[in-house]
Amino acid sequence: MLRSVEDFSIAAAVNDQEILSSCLQRSPDILSGELALRTYENYPSAARALNAGLAESSAAIVIFAHQDVYLPEGWLRRLISQINLLEQNDPNWAVIGLYGRRPTGEEVGLVWSSGLGRVVGQGGFPPTEAVTLDELVLIVRRDSGLRFDEGIPGFHMYGTDIVMQGRAAGLLSFVVDAPAIHNSRPVRALTGAYADAYRYMQRKWRKNLPLSNLSSEIVWHPVKLWRAQWRSIRLYKHNVQRPKRDAVEIAKSLGYE
């Protein structure tokens, strides 16, 4: 069965209306009405907000995007073609992302990261299995039965967790070639809520450690987390001075639309 526009909806957890209006809401597929956007404000965790999005959507496939993501013109059509390609080989996929890590450890995907000030990855790849996904965009097949773990505190680690849930159920997750703009702020430090979520994952998946994660490999000893926290502090000091750019201008300058 080939996928079509009618199979999709989009949802976002929101805590800043100005960021939402300058990024995600400007995406052409949302402005045109092809993607109906639902927003979820004032939720205590990402998992609770996104599960509300799953519960309220009747679409076969739900896209979850950060409020600071911009989806270039034609993005939905490109995603549909990628999913149709994937489903020729694996119609029972669990979750799709735009950037992640292969089982062999290499990163795969293509996105602009304003937090890093550069493009990460490169395009031209087929749908590729991933063991962890960046949470800027997560695409969930509703009849997979997967739901976000509401025990995870805050707004971190839920992407790695739902990929692991899928793998535990025999369902694979993938990265597809559908470039987007993540007009994010530099991360100050991987402490506080991030560390709380990291420790939750340590406990939940202790028998499966180490777990791949894009910010810090999850292991039982905290040394990996400490090193990642130190790296994030150094990177923040370097990136915080960079002026913020307009998401649409970035997409045009990169030839994404």
Short mmCIF file of C-alpha atoms in Angstrom, two decimals:
data_model
loop_
_atom_site.label_atom_id
_atom_site.label_comp_id
_atom_site.label_asym_id
_atom_site.label_seq_id
_atom_site.Cartn_x
_atom_site.Cartn_y
_atom_site.Cartn_z
CA MET A 1 0.00 0.00 0.00
CA LEU A 2 1.46 3.33 -1.04
CA ARG A 3 1.29 6.13 1.50
CA SER A 4 -0.42 9.44 0.73
CA VAL A 5 -0.85 12.86 2.36
CA GLU A 6 -4.01 11.68 4.14
CA ASP A 7 -1.97 9.18 6.18
CA PHE A 8 -0.13 11.92 8.12
CA SER A 9 -0.65 14.40 10.91
CA ILE A 10 1.84 16.45 12.92
CA ALA A 11 2.09 17.40 16.60
CA ALA A 12 4.46 19.42 18.77
CA ALA A 13 5.09 20.01 22.46
CA VAL A 14 5.28 23.80 22.85
CA ASN A 15 6.61 26.13 25.53
CA ASP A 16 7.43 29.21 23.43
CA GLN A 17 4.89 30.61 20.98
CA GLU A 18 7.42 33.00 19.41
CA ILE A 19 9.74 30.14 18.48
CA LEU A 20 6.80 28.09 17.19
CA SER A 21 5.55 30.92 14.97
CA SER A 22 9.02 31.65 13.58
CA CYS A 23 9.86 28.04 12.77
CA LEU A 24 7.45 25.10 12.69
CA GLN A 25 4.29 27.07 11.88
CA ARG A 26 6.03 28.62 8.86
CA SER A 27 6.62 25.22 7.26
CA PRO A 28 4.86 25.28 3.85
CA ASP A 29 3.14 21.90 4.35
CA ILE A 30 1.59 23.25 7.56
CA LEU A 31 0.69 26.64 6.08
CA SER A 32 -1.02 24.93 3.14
CA GLY A 33 -3.07 22.70 5.43
CA GLU A 34 -1.64 19.45 4.05
CA LEU A 35 -0.28 18.76 7.52
CA ALA A 36 -2.71 19.59 10.31
CA LEU A 37 -0.65 20.74 13.31
CA ARG A 38 -1.75 20.06 16.88
CA THR A 39 0.18 21.70 19.70
CA TYR A 40 0.46 20.60 23.33
CA GLU A 41 1.39 23.19 25.92
CA ASN A 42 2.24 23.07 29.61
CA TYR A 43 2.86 19.34 29.79
CA PRO A 44 5.38 18.24 32.44
CA SER A 45 7.24 15.95 30.04
CA ALA A 46 7.68 15.31 26.35
CA ALA A 47 6.30 11.78 26.68
CA ARG A 48 2.99 12.96 28.10
CA ALA A 49 2.57 15.64 25.45
CA LEU A 50 3.41 13.30 22.58
CA ASN A 51 1.20 10.50 23.87
CA ALA A 52 -1.64 13.02 23.89
CA GLY A 53 -0.81 13.67 20.24
CA LEU A 54 -0.99 9.96 19.47
CA ALA A 55 -4.29 9.59 21.30
CA GLU A 56 -5.95 12.52 19.54
CA SER A 57 -4.77 11.72 16.01
CA SER A 58 -6.63 9.42 13.66
CA ALA A 59 -3.79 9.45 11.12
CA ALA A 60 -1.90 6.25 10.38
CA ILE A 61 1.43 8.03 10.85
CA VAL A 62 2.06 10.85 13.34
CA ILE A 63 4.98 13.24 12.93
CA PHE A 64 6.35 14.78 16.13
CA ALA A 65 8.49 17.87 15.54
CA HIS A 66 10.24 20.28 17.86
CA GLN A 67 8.78 23.78 17.88
CA ASP A 68 12.11 25.11 16.57
CA VAL A 69 12.12 22.88 13.46
CA TYR A 70 11.35 24.21 9.98
CA LEU A 71 10.26 21.71 7.31
CA PRO A 72 11.22 23.03 3.85
CA GLU A 73 8.81 23.27 0.92
CA GLY A 74 8.01 19.81 -0.45
CA TRP A 75 9.16 18.07 2.73
CA LEU A 76 6.02 15.97 3.22
CA ARG A 77 6.11 14.67 -0.35
CA ARG A 78 9.77 13.76 0.09
CA LEU A 79 9.00 11.96 3.36
CA ILE A 80 6.18 10.01 1.70
CA SER A 81 8.48 8.84 -1.10
CA GLN A 82 11.05 7.75 1.47
CA ILE A 83 8.48 5.81 3.50
CA ASN A 84 7.10 4.15 0.38
CA LEU A 85 10.66 3.09 -0.42
CA LEU A 86 11.20 1.77 3.11
CA GLU A 87 7.94 -0.16 3.18
CA GLN A 88 8.94 -2.18 0.14
CA ASN A 89 11.32 -3.97 2.53
CA ASP A 90 9.94 -3.32 6.01
CA PRO A 91 6.26 -2.33 6.29
CA ASN A 92 6.40 -2.98 10.05
CA TRP A 93 8.89 -0.27 10.97
CA ALA A 94 8.61 1.31 14.40
CA VAL A 95 9.91 4.90 14.29
CA ILE A 96 11.53 7.07 11.64
CA GLY A 97 13.85 10.01 12.24
CA LEU A 98 15.87 12.48 10.21
CA TYR A 99 19.16 11.92 12.01
CA GLY A 100 20.48 9.05 14.07
CA ARG A 101 23.11 6.41 14.56
CA ARG A 102 23.49 3.12 12.72
CA PRO A 103 23.93 -0.15 14.67
CA THR A 104 27.59 -0.02 13.62
CA GLY A 105 28.02 3.38 15.30
CA GLU A 106 28.17 5.80 12.36
CA GLU A 107 25.82 8.78 12.29
CA VAL A 108 23.41 9.09 9.39
CA GLY A 109 21.02 11.81 8.20
CA LEU A 110 21.03 15.38 6.92
CA VAL A 111 19.89 18.37 8.97
CA TRP A 112 20.92 21.94 9.66
CA SER A 113 21.69 22.48 13.35
CA SER A 114 21.70 26.10 14.44
CA GLY A 115 22.88 24.90 17.84
CA LEU A 116 26.06 23.72 16.10
CA GLY A 117 26.00 26.36 13.39
CA ARG A 118 26.37 23.92 10.52
CA VAL A 119 24.91 21.12 8.44
CA VAL A 120 25.40 17.70 10.00
CA GLY A 121 25.49 14.58 7.86
CA GLN A 122 24.95 14.25 4.14
CA GLY A 123 22.11 13.19 1.87
CA GLY A 124 21.76 10.60 -0.84
CA PHE A 125 21.31 7.56 1.38
CA PRO A 126 18.50 4.97 1.35
CA PRO A 127 16.31 4.41 4.44
CA THR A 128 18.85 3.22 7.00
CA GLU A 129 18.37 1.27 10.22
CA ALA A 130 19.12 3.28 13.36
CA VAL A 131 19.51 2.36 17.04
CA THR A 132 18.92 5.90 18.27
CA LEU A 133 17.27 8.96 16.74
CA ASP A 134 17.58 12.70 17.21
CA GLU A 135 14.30 13.96 18.64
CA LEU A 136 14.01 17.03 16.38
CA VAL A 137 11.55 14.97 14.29
CA LEU A 138 10.19 11.53 15.21
CA ILE A 139 7.66 9.75 12.99
CA VAL A 140 5.61 7.01 14.59
CA ARG A 141 3.47 4.37 12.89
CA ARG A 142 0.41 4.33 15.14
CA ASP A 143 -0.46 0.66 14.61
CA SER A 144 3.00 -0.33 15.85
CA GLY A 145 1.43 -0.05 19.30
CA LEU A 146 4.37 1.98 20.60
CA ARG A 147 3.86 4.79 23.08
CA PHE A 148 6.30 7.15 24.75
CA ASP A 149 7.32 6.16 28.28
CA GLU A 150 5.72 8.70 30.64
CA GLY A 151 8.12 7.65 33.38
CA ILE A 152 10.93 9.51 31.62
CA PRO A 153 11.25 12.90 33.34
CA GLY A 154 11.45 16.09 31.32
CA PHE A 155 12.22 16.43 27.62
CA HIS A 156 15.18 14.17 26.93
CA MET A 157 15.89 10.54 26.01
CA TYR A 158 12.37 9.72 24.83
CA GLY A 159 13.64 9.16 21.29
CA THR A 160 16.23 6.59 22.29
CA ASP A 161 13.70 4.92 24.56
CA ILE A 162 10.96 4.46 21.96
CA VAL A 163 13.51 3.07 19.49
CA MET A 164 14.57 0.58 22.18
CA GLN A 165 10.92 -0.30 22.86
CA GLY A 166 10.53 -1.08 19.17
CA ARG A 167 13.65 -3.24 19.08
CA ALA A 168 12.45 -5.15 22.15
CA ALA A 169 9.24 -5.90 20.23
CA GLY A 170 11.14 -6.95 17.09
CA LEU A 171 10.45 -3.69 15.22
CA LEU A 172 13.24 -1.69 13.61
CA SER A 173 13.62 2.09 13.36
CA PHE A 174 15.13 4.06 10.50
CA VAL A 175 16.59 7.35 9.33
CA VAL A 176 15.34 8.72 6.00
CA ASP A 177 16.74 11.38 3.69
CA ALA A 178 14.38 14.32 4.30
CA PRO A 179 16.45 17.40 5.24
CA ALA A 180 15.08 19.90 7.74
CA ILE A 181 16.22 22.97 9.67
CA HIS A 182 16.65 22.65 13.43
CA ASN A 183 16.85 26.29 14.46
CA SER A 184 17.78 25.42 18.01
CA ARG A 185 19.58 27.32 20.72
CA PRO A 186 22.98 26.07 21.88
CA VAL A 187 22.67 23.56 24.72
CA ARG A 188 24.10 25.05 27.91
CA ALA A 189 24.93 21.77 29.70
CA LEU A 190 23.79 18.15 29.86
CA THR A 191 22.91 18.44 33.53
CA GLY A 192 19.65 18.75 35.48
CA ALA A 193 16.74 17.24 33.55
CA TYR A 194 19.07 15.62 31.02
CA ALA A 195 21.00 13.84 33.77
CA ASP A 196 17.73 12.75 35.40
CA ALA A 197 16.56 11.19 32.13
CA TYR A 198 19.97 9.58 31.62
CA ARG A 199 19.75 7.89 35.04
CA TYR A 200 16.21 6.72 34.28
CA MET A 201 17.46 5.06 31.11
CA GLN A 202 20.33 3.47 33.01
CA ARG A 203 17.86 1.79 35.33
CA LYS A 204 15.22 0.88 32.75
CA TRP A 205 17.59 -0.64 30.20
CA ARG A 206 20.32 -1.91 32.55
CA LYS A 207 20.32 -5.37 30.94
CA ASN A 208 20.80 -3.79 27.49
CA LEU A 209 23.63 -1.37 28.28
CA PRO A 210 25.51 0.20 26.64
CA LEU A 211 22.87 2.13 24.69
CA SER A 212 23.74 4.34 21.77
CA ASN A 213 22.74 7.99 22.10
CA LEU A 214 23.77 11.01 20.05
CA SER A 215 24.76 13.17 23.02
CA SER A 216 26.29 10.54 25.29
CA GLU A 217 26.48 6.76 25.20
CA ILE A 218 24.39 5.38 28.05
CA VAL A 219 26.44 3.11 30.29
CA TRP A 220 26.16 2.14 33.95
CA HIS A 221 29.21 4.08 35.15
CA PRO A 222 28.65 7.89 35.02
CA VAL A 223 32.01 8.66 33.40
CA LYS A 224 30.47 8.86 29.89
CA LEU A 225 27.90 11.36 31.11
CA TRP A 226 30.54 13.47 32.88
CA ARG A 227 32.61 13.67 29.71
CA ALA A 228 29.56 14.62 27.65
CA GLN A 229 28.67 17.33 30.17
CA TRP A 230 32.16 18.79 29.93
CA ARG A 231 32.03 18.76 26.12
CA SER A 232 28.64 20.48 26.12
CA ILE A 233 29.88 23.27 28.39
CA ARG A 234 32.87 23.93 26.13
CA LEU A 235 30.70 23.83 23.01
CA TYR A 236 28.15 26.21 24.55
CA LYS A 237 30.82 28.81 25.29
CA HIS A 238 31.88 28.65 21.65
CA ASN A 239 28.38 28.70 20.11
CA VAL A 240 26.44 31.07 22.35
CA GLN A 241 27.93 34.15 20.66
CA ARG A 242 26.63 33.13 17.23
CA PRO A 243 23.70 35.31 16.04
CA LYS A 244 20.45 33.45 15.39
CA ARG A 245 19.41 33.18 11.73
CA ASP A 246 16.01 32.97 10.10
CA ALA A 247 14.91 29.37 9.47
CA VAL A 248 13.43 30.04 6.03
CA GLU A 249 16.55 31.92 4.92
CA ILE A 250 18.71 28.99 6.04
CA ALA A 251 16.58 26.52 4.06
CA LYS A 252 16.82 28.66 0.91
CA SER A 253 20.56 29.22 1.26
CA LEU A 254 21.15 25.46 1.52
CA GLY A 255 18.96 24.69 -1.51
CA TYR A 256 16.44 22.73 0.57
CA GLU A 257 13.65 24.70 -1.12
#
